[in-house]
Amino acid sequence: MTDAAAINIMSLSEAARKSLLDSYYSETGSEYSVGRVPMASCDFSTHVYSYDETPGDFDLKDFKLTTEDLDMKIPLLKQAQATAKAPLKIFGSVWTAPAWLKTSGRENTSGQLIGQAGDKYHKTWAQYFVKFVQSYEAQNVSIWGLTTQNEPIDGYIPMFPFQALGFTPASQRDFIAKDLGPALAAANLQHLKLIIMDDQRFLLPNWADTVLADDTAAGFVDGIGVHWYFDGLTPASVLTKTHNRHPDKFILSTEACQGSGIGQHKVILGDWSRGESYAQDIIENLQNWVGGWVDWNLALNTEGGPNWAKNQVDSPIIVNATADEFYKQPMYYALAHFRYSSLTGS
């Protein structure tokens, strides 16, 4: 549930909005059971923001959810949960820390946390995760899990064009062991599923090996997140290799979309090749120990946005707010197909 998806869904009339959510969450629809919500802004927002813009606020006294959460994402997540027959597994993913915690001093580009694991910058960042979960649960939205960072290698790409925060396998290991894991445990949130990496599978198995070699870090970790971009560079067998090395950790595909490649059309209505690519990737993942597959945006407009960084892509549902209608793409039907063959817990 990105800001962009929420904006598009909320742009529809009440009846059309209900029909769209039914298409995804009801027993007559795809019966989605897992979903991701960004922690503050990402590129699929209309502007860049974090939950605490006060420099030096190491106690996070000014931490607060935004109108994007309170007026759009949270109401829609509640409606989705009311539509679904079983509790939704919602996990949070973060794109950037507040600028005052980053080496670059900017939220809208690359950079890492200032300092090193165990210091006040890292402990403040760990508390940011805690406050996110507590704030959402105060609004009666249960959080099932967290990824430690969306695409952490982006934070090392010079002049990266949108929100990012860099971690290496070693720095992520240390952050989990010294800061994030203990912070979640101290807040009685150790039941949350903590997912490492959340990046491309060409980083496996090294990323998982490095983080999980540390017994303290491994004790806090439940799963490994993978994105589908650049899958052509690395065979799916690396997923099985990773599973065999770490059989007690699940693997979850946490992001995929079409139209993201250089020179690709962003939105192509009715393109079955894009639906076929989804189906092929899901099958390949399921054959290699991946337990779930999460799409990127629930709904985008006819231009593939909004996206403040002009990084538009395609989506299984495209909204035409002017006509108060939405279009189910072949990608939607490819995803819905697996409702009948891959039931939760099967």
mmCIF file of C-alpha atoms in Angstrom:
data_model
loop_
_atom_site.group_PDB
_atom_site.id
_atom_site.type_symbol
_atom_site.label_atom_id
_atom_site.label_comp_id
_atom_site.label_asym_id
_atom_site.label_seq_id
_atom_site.Cartn_x
_atom_site.Cartn_y
_atom_site.Cartn_z
ATOM 1 C CA MET A 1 0.000 0.000 0.000
ATOM 2 C CA THR A 2 2.192 2.840 -1.290
ATOM 3 C CA ASP A 3 1.147 6.477 -1.150
ATOM 4 C CA ALA A 4 0.569 6.287 -4.908
ATOM 5 C CA ALA A 5 -1.666 3.240 -4.625
ATOM 6 C CA ALA A 6 -3.648 4.854 -1.825
ATOM 7 C CA ILE A 7 -4.055 8.112 -3.774
ATOM 8 C CA ASN A 8 -5.385 6.235 -6.782
ATOM 9 C CA ILE A 9 -7.747 4.009 -4.827
ATOM 10 C CA MET A 10 -9.067 6.971 -2.831
ATOM 11 C CA SER A 11 -9.688 8.877 -6.068
ATOM 12 C CA LEU A 12 -12.500 6.469 -6.929
ATOM 13 C CA SER A 13 -16.103 6.686 -5.775
ATOM 14 C CA GLU A 14 -17.019 4.637 -2.734
ATOM 15 C CA ALA A 15 -18.612 1.925 -4.883
ATOM 16 C CA ALA A 16 -15.677 1.685 -7.279
ATOM 17 C CA ARG A 17 -13.216 1.704 -4.384
ATOM 18 C CA LYS A 18 -15.029 -1.194 -2.729
ATOM 19 C CA SER A 19 -15.041 -3.106 -5.996
ATOM 20 C CA LEU A 20 -11.280 -2.634 -6.367
ATOM 21 C CA LEU A 21 -10.536 -3.793 -2.827
ATOM 22 C CA ASP A 22 -12.923 -6.726 -3.271
ATOM 23 C CA SER A 23 -10.946 -7.660 -6.386
ATOM 24 C CA TYR A 24 -7.836 -8.054 -4.300
ATOM 25 C CA TYR A 25 -9.003 -9.186 -0.871
ATOM 26 C CA SER A 26 -12.439 -10.825 -0.986
ATOM 27 C CA GLU A 27 -13.311 -14.488 -1.426
ATOM 28 C CA THR A 28 -14.587 -13.629 -4.909
ATOM 29 C CA GLY A 29 -11.313 -11.871 -5.740
ATOM 30 C CA SER A 30 -7.633 -12.744 -5.415
ATOM 31 C CA GLU A 31 -7.772 -13.211 -1.626
ATOM 32 C CA TYR A 32 -4.466 -11.436 -1.031
ATOM 33 C CA SER A 33 -3.043 -12.447 2.346
ATOM 34 C CA VAL A 34 0.292 -10.553 2.464
ATOM 35 C CA GLY A 35 1.017 -6.887 1.827
ATOM 36 C CA ARG A 36 3.716 -4.270 2.249
ATOM 37 C CA VAL A 37 3.427 -0.710 3.498
ATOM 38 C CA PRO A 38 6.281 1.801 3.188
ATOM 39 C CA MET A 39 7.442 3.404 6.421
ATOM 40 C CA ALA A 40 7.059 7.073 5.420
ATOM 41 C CA SER A 41 7.833 8.097 1.840
ATOM 42 C CA CYS A 42 9.293 6.257 -1.130
ATOM 43 C CA ASP A 43 9.539 7.162 -4.796
ATOM 44 C CA PHE A 44 5.840 6.316 -5.147
ATOM 45 C CA SER A 45 4.951 9.340 -3.012
ATOM 46 C CA THR A 46 4.157 12.859 -4.139
ATOM 47 C CA HIS A 47 6.945 14.331 -2.005
ATOM 48 C CA VAL A 48 9.855 13.275 0.197
ATOM 49 C CA TYR A 49 9.240 13.014 3.946
ATOM 50 C CA SER A 50 10.100 11.023 7.049
ATOM 51 C CA TYR A 51 8.298 10.629 10.369
ATOM 52 C CA ASP A 52 10.665 12.919 12.281
ATOM 53 C CA GLU A 53 12.160 15.951 10.558
ATOM 54 C CA THR A 54 13.557 17.560 13.718
ATOM 55 C CA PRO A 55 17.377 17.515 13.597
ATOM 56 C CA GLY A 56 18.971 15.943 16.662
ATOM 57 C CA ASP A 57 15.718 14.480 18.001
ATOM 58 C CA PHE A 58 17.406 11.324 19.241
ATOM 59 C CA ASP A 59 14.491 10.591 21.590
ATOM 60 C CA LEU A 60 12.096 10.836 18.610
ATOM 61 C CA LYS A 61 9.794 13.129 20.571
ATOM 62 C CA ASP A 62 8.523 14.600 17.289
ATOM 63 C CA PHE A 63 7.921 11.243 15.597
ATOM 64 C CA LYS A 64 4.455 11.190 14.063
ATOM 65 C CA LEU A 65 2.523 9.561 11.275
ATOM 66 C CA THR A 66 1.518 11.777 8.358
ATOM 67 C CA THR A 67 -1.703 12.516 6.511
ATOM 68 C CA GLU A 68 -0.661 9.880 3.970
ATOM 69 C CA ASP A 69 -0.903 7.290 6.744
ATOM 70 C CA LEU A 70 -3.838 8.641 8.719
ATOM 71 C CA ASP A 71 -6.098 9.722 5.871
ATOM 72 C CA MET A 72 -5.263 7.182 3.166
ATOM 73 C CA LYS A 73 -3.125 4.122 3.855
ATOM 74 C CA ILE A 74 -4.494 3.204 7.263
ATOM 75 C CA PRO A 75 -8.198 3.585 6.318
ATOM 76 C CA LEU A 76 -7.608 1.494 3.197
ATOM 77 C CA LEU A 77 -5.701 -1.178 5.112
ATOM 78 C CA LYS A 78 -8.593 -1.359 7.572
ATOM 79 C CA GLN A 79 -11.070 -1.714 4.715
ATOM 80 C CA ALA A 80 -8.881 -4.389 3.133
ATOM 81 C CA GLN A 81 -8.729 -6.281 6.424
ATOM 82 C CA ALA A 82 -12.493 -6.042 6.818
ATOM 83 C CA THR A 83 -12.855 -7.484 3.318
ATOM 84 C CA ALA A 84 -10.422 -10.376 3.808
ATOM 85 C CA LYS A 85 -11.623 -13.550 5.493
ATOM 86 C CA ALA A 86 -8.332 -14.045 7.393
ATOM 87 C CA PRO A 87 -5.907 -11.651 9.100
ATOM 88 C CA LEU A 88 -3.624 -9.899 6.618
ATOM 89 C CA LYS A 89 0.133 -10.226 7.026
ATOM 90 C CA ILE A 90 1.248 -6.601 6.660
ATOM 91 C CA PHE A 91 4.944 -5.846 6.771
ATOM 92 C CA GLY A 92 6.644 -2.484 6.846
ATOM 93 C CA SER A 93 9.634 -1.510 4.708
ATOM 94 C CA VAL A 94 11.641 1.685 4.971
ATOM 95 C CA TRP A 95 13.382 3.602 2.190
ATOM 96 C CA THR A 96 15.293 6.292 4.065
ATOM 97 C CA ALA A 97 16.153 7.563 7.493
ATOM 98 C CA PRO A 98 15.552 11.230 8.321
ATOM 99 C CA ALA A 99 18.234 13.409 6.754
ATOM 100 C CA TRP A 100 19.829 14.223 10.119
ATOM 101 C CA LEU A 101 20.668 10.538 10.669
ATOM 102 C CA LYS A 102 22.363 10.093 7.270
ATOM 103 C CA THR A 103 25.899 10.651 6.056
ATOM 104 C CA SER A 104 24.573 12.464 2.975
ATOM 105 C CA GLY A 105 22.308 14.757 4.999
ATOM 106 C CA ARG A 106 19.571 14.151 2.418
ATOM 107 C CA GLU A 107 16.553 11.859 2.332
ATOM 108 C CA ASN A 108 16.102 11.887 -1.442
ATOM 109 C CA THR A 109 19.332 10.120 -2.373
ATOM 110 C CA SER A 110 21.923 7.610 -1.213
ATOM 111 C CA GLY A 111 23.784 7.601 2.091
ATOM 112 C CA GLN A 112 24.234 5.478 5.188
ATOM 113 C CA LEU A 113 23.540 5.932 8.860
ATOM 114 C CA ILE A 114 26.091 8.157 10.595
ATOM 115 C CA GLY A 115 28.403 6.283 12.919
ATOM 116 C CA GLN A 116 28.381 2.572 13.589
ATOM 117 C CA ALA A 117 26.159 -0.064 15.132
ATOM 118 C CA GLY A 118 25.567 0.443 18.822
ATOM 119 C CA ASP A 119 25.839 4.243 18.765
ATOM 120 C CA LYS A 120 23.077 6.813 19.259
ATOM 121 C CA TYR A 121 22.357 7.125 15.543
ATOM 122 C CA HIS A 122 21.733 3.423 15.131
ATOM 123 C CA LYS A 123 19.776 3.114 18.367
ATOM 124 C CA THR A 124 17.579 6.035 17.328
ATOM 125 C CA TRP A 125 17.007 4.388 13.966
ATOM 126 C CA ALA A 126 16.000 1.151 15.695
ATOM 127 C CA GLN A 127 13.491 3.055 17.830
ATOM 128 C CA TYR A 128 12.069 4.544 14.628
ATOM 129 C CA PHE A 129 10.978 1.009 13.645
ATOM 130 C CA VAL A 130 9.458 0.454 17.083
ATOM 131 C CA LYS A 131 7.508 3.695 16.933
ATOM 132 C CA PHE A 132 6.227 2.892 13.447
ATOM 133 C CA VAL A 133 4.776 -0.419 14.616
ATOM 134 C CA GLN A 134 3.337 1.071 17.789
ATOM 135 C CA SER A 135 1.797 3.983 15.871
ATOM 136 C CA TYR A 136 0.104 1.721 13.344
ATOM 137 C CA GLU A 137 -1.145 -0.633 16.028
ATOM 138 C CA ALA A 138 -2.537 2.374 17.917
ATOM 139 C CA GLN A 139 -4.646 2.933 14.793
ATOM 140 C CA ASN A 140 -5.798 -0.723 14.925
ATOM 141 C CA VAL A 141 -3.629 -1.911 12.053
ATOM 142 C CA SER A 142 -1.616 -4.972 13.055
ATOM 143 C CA ILE A 143 1.900 -5.287 11.691
ATOM 144 C CA TRP A 144 3.090 -8.828 10.943
ATOM 145 C CA GLY A 145 6.674 -8.091 10.035
ATOM 146 C CA LEU A 146 9.424 -5.674 9.049
ATOM 147 C CA THR A 147 12.175 -5.696 6.492
ATOM 148 C CA THR A 148 15.410 -4.260 7.772
ATOM 149 C CA GLN A 149 15.802 -1.949 4.746
ATOM 150 C CA ASN A 150 14.430 -1.699 1.221
ATOM 151 C CA GLU A 151 17.214 -2.386 -1.309
ATOM 152 C CA PRO A 152 20.146 -1.524 0.970
ATOM 153 C CA ILE A 153 22.713 -1.560 -1.834
ATOM 154 C CA ASP A 154 20.992 1.503 -3.354
ATOM 155 C CA GLY A 155 22.409 3.564 -0.513
ATOM 156 C CA TYR A 156 25.894 3.116 -1.948
ATOM 157 C CA ILE A 157 25.057 4.233 -5.500
ATOM 158 C CA PRO A 158 26.342 7.818 -5.964
ATOM 159 C CA MET A 159 23.555 10.325 -6.609
ATOM 160 C CA PHE A 160 20.865 7.682 -6.359
ATOM 161 C CA PRO A 161 17.677 9.338 -7.714
ATOM 162 C CA PHE A 162 15.290 8.710 -4.817
ATOM 163 C CA GLN A 163 15.119 7.668 -1.156
ATOM 164 C CA ALA A 164 17.719 5.115 -0.080
ATOM 165 C CA LEU A 165 19.768 4.035 2.911
ATOM 166 C CA GLY A 166 22.844 1.870 2.552
ATOM 167 C CA PHE A 167 23.818 -1.256 4.433
ATOM 168 C CA THR A 168 26.350 -3.943 3.678
ATOM 169 C CA PRO A 169 25.698 -7.490 4.873
ATOM 170 C CA ALA A 170 28.106 -6.858 7.751
ATOM 171 C CA SER A 171 26.627 -3.516 8.803
ATOM 172 C CA GLN A 172 23.101 -4.930 8.592
ATOM 173 C CA ARG A 173 24.193 -7.879 10.738
ATOM 174 C CA ASP A 174 25.617 -5.557 13.371
ATOM 175 C CA PHE A 175 22.612 -3.229 13.313
ATOM 176 C CA ILE A 176 20.291 -6.170 13.909
ATOM 177 C CA ALA A 177 22.432 -7.705 16.657
ATOM 178 C CA LYS A 178 23.203 -4.502 18.562
ATOM 179 C CA ASP A 179 20.252 -2.223 17.878
ATOM 180 C CA LEU A 180 17.156 -3.369 16.006
ATOM 181 C CA GLY A 181 16.736 -6.826 17.496
ATOM 182 C CA PRO A 182 17.176 -5.684 21.111
ATOM 183 C CA ALA A 183 14.903 -2.657 20.533
ATOM 184 C CA LEU A 184 12.080 -4.846 19.219
ATOM 185 C CA ALA A 185 12.531 -7.297 22.091
ATOM 186 C CA ALA A 186 12.522 -4.523 24.699
ATOM 187 C CA ALA A 187 9.249 -3.234 23.244
ATOM 188 C CA ASN A 188 7.705 -6.736 23.362
ATOM 189 C CA LEU A 189 7.669 -6.840 19.567
ATOM 190 C CA GLN A 190 9.857 -9.926 19.192
ATOM 191 C CA HIS A 191 6.874 -11.703 17.601
ATOM 192 C CA LEU A 192 7.285 -9.609 14.459
ATOM 193 C CA LYS A 193 8.817 -11.373 11.485
ATOM 194 C CA LEU A 194 12.141 -9.682 10.775
ATOM 195 C CA ILE A 195 13.219 -9.989 7.135
ATOM 196 C CA ILE A 196 16.776 -9.277 6.012
ATOM 197 C CA MET A 197 18.220 -8.141 2.676
ATOM 198 C CA ASP A 198 15.005 -7.136 0.789
ATOM 199 C CA ASP A 199 17.076 -6.739 -2.362
ATOM 200 C CA GLN A 200 18.143 -8.546 -5.542
ATOM 201 C CA ARG A 201 18.806 -12.281 -5.494
ATOM 202 C CA PHE A 202 22.276 -11.879 -7.010
ATOM 203 C CA LEU A 203 23.290 -10.917 -3.455
ATOM 204 C CA LEU A 204 22.555 -14.467 -2.297
ATOM 205 C CA PRO A 205 23.740 -16.573 -0.624
ATOM 206 C CA ASN A 206 26.499 -14.229 0.615
ATOM 207 C CA TRP A 207 24.138 -11.708 2.216
ATOM 208 C CA ALA A 208 22.278 -14.350 4.206
ATOM 209 C CA ASP A 209 25.487 -16.196 5.055
ATOM 210 C CA THR A 210 27.080 -13.050 6.480
ATOM 211 C CA VAL A 211 24.122 -11.908 8.570
ATOM 212 C CA LEU A 212 23.124 -15.353 9.828
ATOM 213 C CA ALA A 213 26.658 -16.435 10.717
ATOM 214 C CA ASP A 214 26.278 -14.252 13.790
ATOM 215 C CA ASP A 215 24.227 -16.168 16.349
ATOM 216 C CA THR A 216 22.875 -13.024 17.991
ATOM 217 C CA ALA A 217 21.670 -11.505 14.727
ATOM 218 C CA ALA A 218 20.339 -14.845 13.490
ATOM 219 C CA GLY A 219 18.267 -15.199 16.630
ATOM 220 C CA PHE A 220 16.285 -12.089 15.711
ATOM 221 C CA VAL A 221 15.836 -12.942 12.010
ATOM 222 C CA ASP A 222 12.915 -14.887 10.561
ATOM 223 C CA GLY A 223 13.242 -14.538 6.807
ATOM 224 C CA ILE A 224 15.040 -13.307 3.713
ATOM 225 C CA GLY A 225 13.420 -10.861 1.262
ATOM 226 C CA VAL A 226 14.201 -10.884 -2.453
ATOM 227 C CA HIS A 227 13.254 -8.541 -5.311
ATOM 228 C CA TRP A 228 12.805 -9.720 -8.883
ATOM 229 C CA TYR A 229 14.827 -7.046 -10.711
ATOM 230 C CA PHE A 230 17.947 -8.433 -12.413
ATOM 231 C CA ASP A 231 16.747 -12.017 -11.942
ATOM 232 C CA GLY A 232 18.183 -12.733 -15.378
ATOM 233 C CA LEU A 233 21.668 -12.280 -13.934
ATOM 234 C CA THR A 234 21.316 -15.063 -11.372
ATOM 235 C CA PRO A 235 19.602 -18.461 -11.679
ATOM 236 C CA ALA A 236 16.727 -19.245 -9.332
ATOM 237 C CA SER A 237 18.751 -22.150 -7.998
ATOM 238 C CA VAL A 238 20.537 -19.646 -5.750
ATOM 239 C CA LEU A 239 17.292 -19.500 -3.772
ATOM 240 C CA THR A 240 17.405 -23.238 -3.156
ATOM 241 C CA LYS A 241 21.081 -22.947 -2.250
ATOM 242 C CA THR A 242 20.202 -20.257 0.283
ATOM 243 C CA HIS A 243 17.345 -22.338 1.687
ATOM 244 C CA ASN A 244 19.593 -25.354 2.094
ATOM 245 C CA ARG A 245 22.115 -23.273 4.030
ATOM 246 C CA HIS A 246 19.461 -21.627 6.218
ATOM 247 C CA PRO A 247 16.423 -23.951 6.263
ATOM 248 C CA ASP A 248 14.943 -22.332 9.378
ATOM 249 C CA LYS A 249 14.516 -18.945 7.596
ATOM 250 C CA PHE A 250 11.718 -18.389 5.080
ATOM 251 C CA ILE A 251 12.292 -16.676 1.736
ATOM 252 C CA LEU A 252 9.725 -14.122 0.581
ATOM 253 C CA SER A 253 9.618 -12.293 -2.743
ATOM 254 C CA THR A 254 8.941 -8.752 -1.545
ATOM 255 C CA GLU A 255 8.751 -6.640 -4.728
ATOM 256 C CA ALA A 256 8.126 -6.989 -8.458
ATOM 257 C CA CYS A 257 6.727 -4.825 -11.220
ATOM 258 C CA GLN A 258 6.736 -4.412 -14.976
ATOM 259 C CA GLY A 259 7.684 -1.288 -16.915
ATOM 260 C CA SER A 260 10.721 -0.440 -14.787
ATOM 261 C CA GLY A 261 13.375 -1.134 -17.402
ATOM 262 C CA ILE A 262 15.176 1.563 -19.370
ATOM 263 C CA GLY A 263 13.216 2.334 -22.516
ATOM 264 C CA GLN A 264 10.200 0.249 -21.480
ATOM 265 C CA HIS A 265 6.675 1.628 -21.774
ATOM 266 C CA LYS A 266 5.466 2.317 -18.256
ATOM 267 C CA VAL A 267 1.822 1.294 -18.622
ATOM 268 C CA ILE A 268 0.628 -1.041 -21.367
ATOM 269 C CA LEU A 269 -3.043 -1.911 -21.007
ATOM 270 C CA GLY A 270 -3.884 -5.525 -21.768
ATOM 271 C CA ASP A 271 -0.326 -6.773 -22.315
ATOM 272 C CA TRP A 272 -0.398 -10.532 -21.731
ATOM 273 C CA SER A 273 3.383 -10.854 -21.995
ATOM 274 C CA ARG A 274 3.609 -8.940 -18.736
ATOM 275 C CA GLY A 275 1.095 -11.271 -17.120
ATOM 276 C CA GLU A 276 3.042 -14.262 -18.399
ATOM 277 C CA SER A 277 6.274 -12.900 -16.933
ATOM 278 C CA TYR A 278 4.602 -12.639 -13.530
ATOM 279 C CA ALA A 279 3.355 -16.222 -13.733
ATOM 280 C CA GLN A 280 6.725 -17.536 -14.862
ATOM 281 C CA ASP A 281 8.539 -15.758 -12.038
ATOM 282 C CA ILE A 282 6.089 -16.945 -9.400
ATOM 283 C CA ILE A 283 6.377 -20.556 -10.566
ATOM 284 C CA GLU A 284 10.174 -20.328 -10.627
ATOM 285 C CA ASN A 285 10.167 -18.886 -7.107
ATOM 286 C CA LEU A 286 7.784 -21.510 -5.740
ATOM 287 C CA GLN A 287 9.984 -24.248 -7.173
ATOM 288 C CA ASN A 288 12.925 -22.829 -5.232
ATOM 289 C CA TRP A 289 11.599 -22.495 -1.688
ATOM 290 C CA VAL A 290 10.075 -19.014 -1.901
ATOM 291 C CA GLY A 291 6.989 -19.031 0.288
ATOM 292 C CA GLY A 292 5.191 -15.938 -1.022
ATOM 293 C CA TRP A 293 5.279 -13.300 -3.763
ATOM 294 C CA VAL A 294 4.410 -9.640 -3.206
ATOM 295 C CA ASP A 295 3.664 -7.202 -6.037
ATOM 296 C CA TRP A 296 4.786 -3.553 -5.901
ATOM 297 C CA ASN A 297 1.856 -1.118 -6.310
ATOM 298 C CA LEU A 298 -1.749 -2.226 -5.837
ATOM 299 C CA ALA A 299 -2.980 0.464 -8.228
ATOM 300 C CA LEU A 300 -1.439 3.212 -10.334
ATOM 301 C CA ASN A 301 -2.858 5.831 -12.680
ATOM 302 C CA THR A 302 -2.749 5.635 -16.463
ATOM 303 C CA GLU A 303 0.750 7.190 -16.475
ATOM 304 C CA GLY A 304 2.085 4.703 -13.906
ATOM 305 C CA GLY A 305 2.181 7.075 -10.963
ATOM 306 C CA PRO A 306 2.135 9.318 -9.111
ATOM 307 C CA ASN A 307 5.866 9.107 -8.484
ATOM 308 C CA TRP A 308 7.795 12.209 -7.403
ATOM 309 C CA ALA A 309 11.046 10.835 -8.934
ATOM 310 C CA LYS A 310 9.421 10.170 -12.331
ATOM 311 C CA ASN A 311 10.076 6.456 -11.832
ATOM 312 C CA GLN A 312 6.660 5.338 -13.095
ATOM 313 C CA VAL A 313 5.919 1.655 -13.734
ATOM 314 C CA ASP A 314 3.008 -0.635 -14.589
ATOM 315 C CA SER A 315 0.556 -2.195 -12.141
ATOM 316 C CA PRO A 316 -1.936 -5.087 -12.093
ATOM 317 C CA ILE A 317 -4.721 -2.517 -11.658
ATOM 318 C CA ILE A 318 -4.755 0.827 -13.440
ATOM 319 C CA VAL A 319 -7.096 3.569 -12.192
ATOM 320 C CA ASN A 320 -8.785 6.093 -14.457
ATOM 321 C CA ALA A 321 -10.114 8.547 -11.892
ATOM 322 C CA THR A 322 -11.730 10.809 -14.494
ATOM 323 C CA ALA A 323 -14.006 7.989 -15.625
ATOM 324 C CA ASP A 324 -14.311 6.575 -12.076
ATOM 325 C CA GLU A 325 -13.175 3.160 -13.262
ATOM 326 C CA PHE A 326 -10.251 0.787 -13.004
ATOM 327 C CA TYR A 327 -8.775 -1.776 -15.356
ATOM 328 C CA LYS A 328 -7.636 -5.245 -14.321
ATOM 329 C CA GLN A 329 -4.488 -6.031 -16.222
ATOM 330 C CA PRO A 330 -3.219 -9.491 -17.291
ATOM 331 C CA MET A 331 -0.790 -9.209 -14.370
ATOM 332 C CA TYR A 332 -3.805 -9.126 -12.063
ATOM 333 C CA TYR A 333 -5.171 -12.346 -13.520
ATOM 334 C CA ALA A 334 -1.782 -14.034 -13.413
ATOM 335 C CA LEU A 335 -1.550 -13.285 -9.703
ATOM 336 C CA ALA A 336 -5.168 -14.290 -9.079
ATOM 337 C CA HIS A 337 -4.541 -17.658 -10.725
ATOM 338 C CA PHE A 338 -2.293 -18.711 -7.859
ATOM 339 C CA ARG A 339 -5.119 -18.201 -5.385
ATOM 340 C CA TYR A 340 -6.398 -21.608 -6.474
ATOM 341 C CA SER A 341 -3.113 -23.489 -6.421
ATOM 342 C CA SER A 342 -1.160 -21.902 -3.573
ATOM 343 C CA LEU A 343 -3.369 -21.522 -0.526
ATOM 344 C CA THR A 344 -1.952 -19.956 2.623
ATOM 345 C CA GLY A 345 -0.327 -22.651 4.725
ATOM 346 C CA SER A 346 -0.419 -25.287 2.012
#
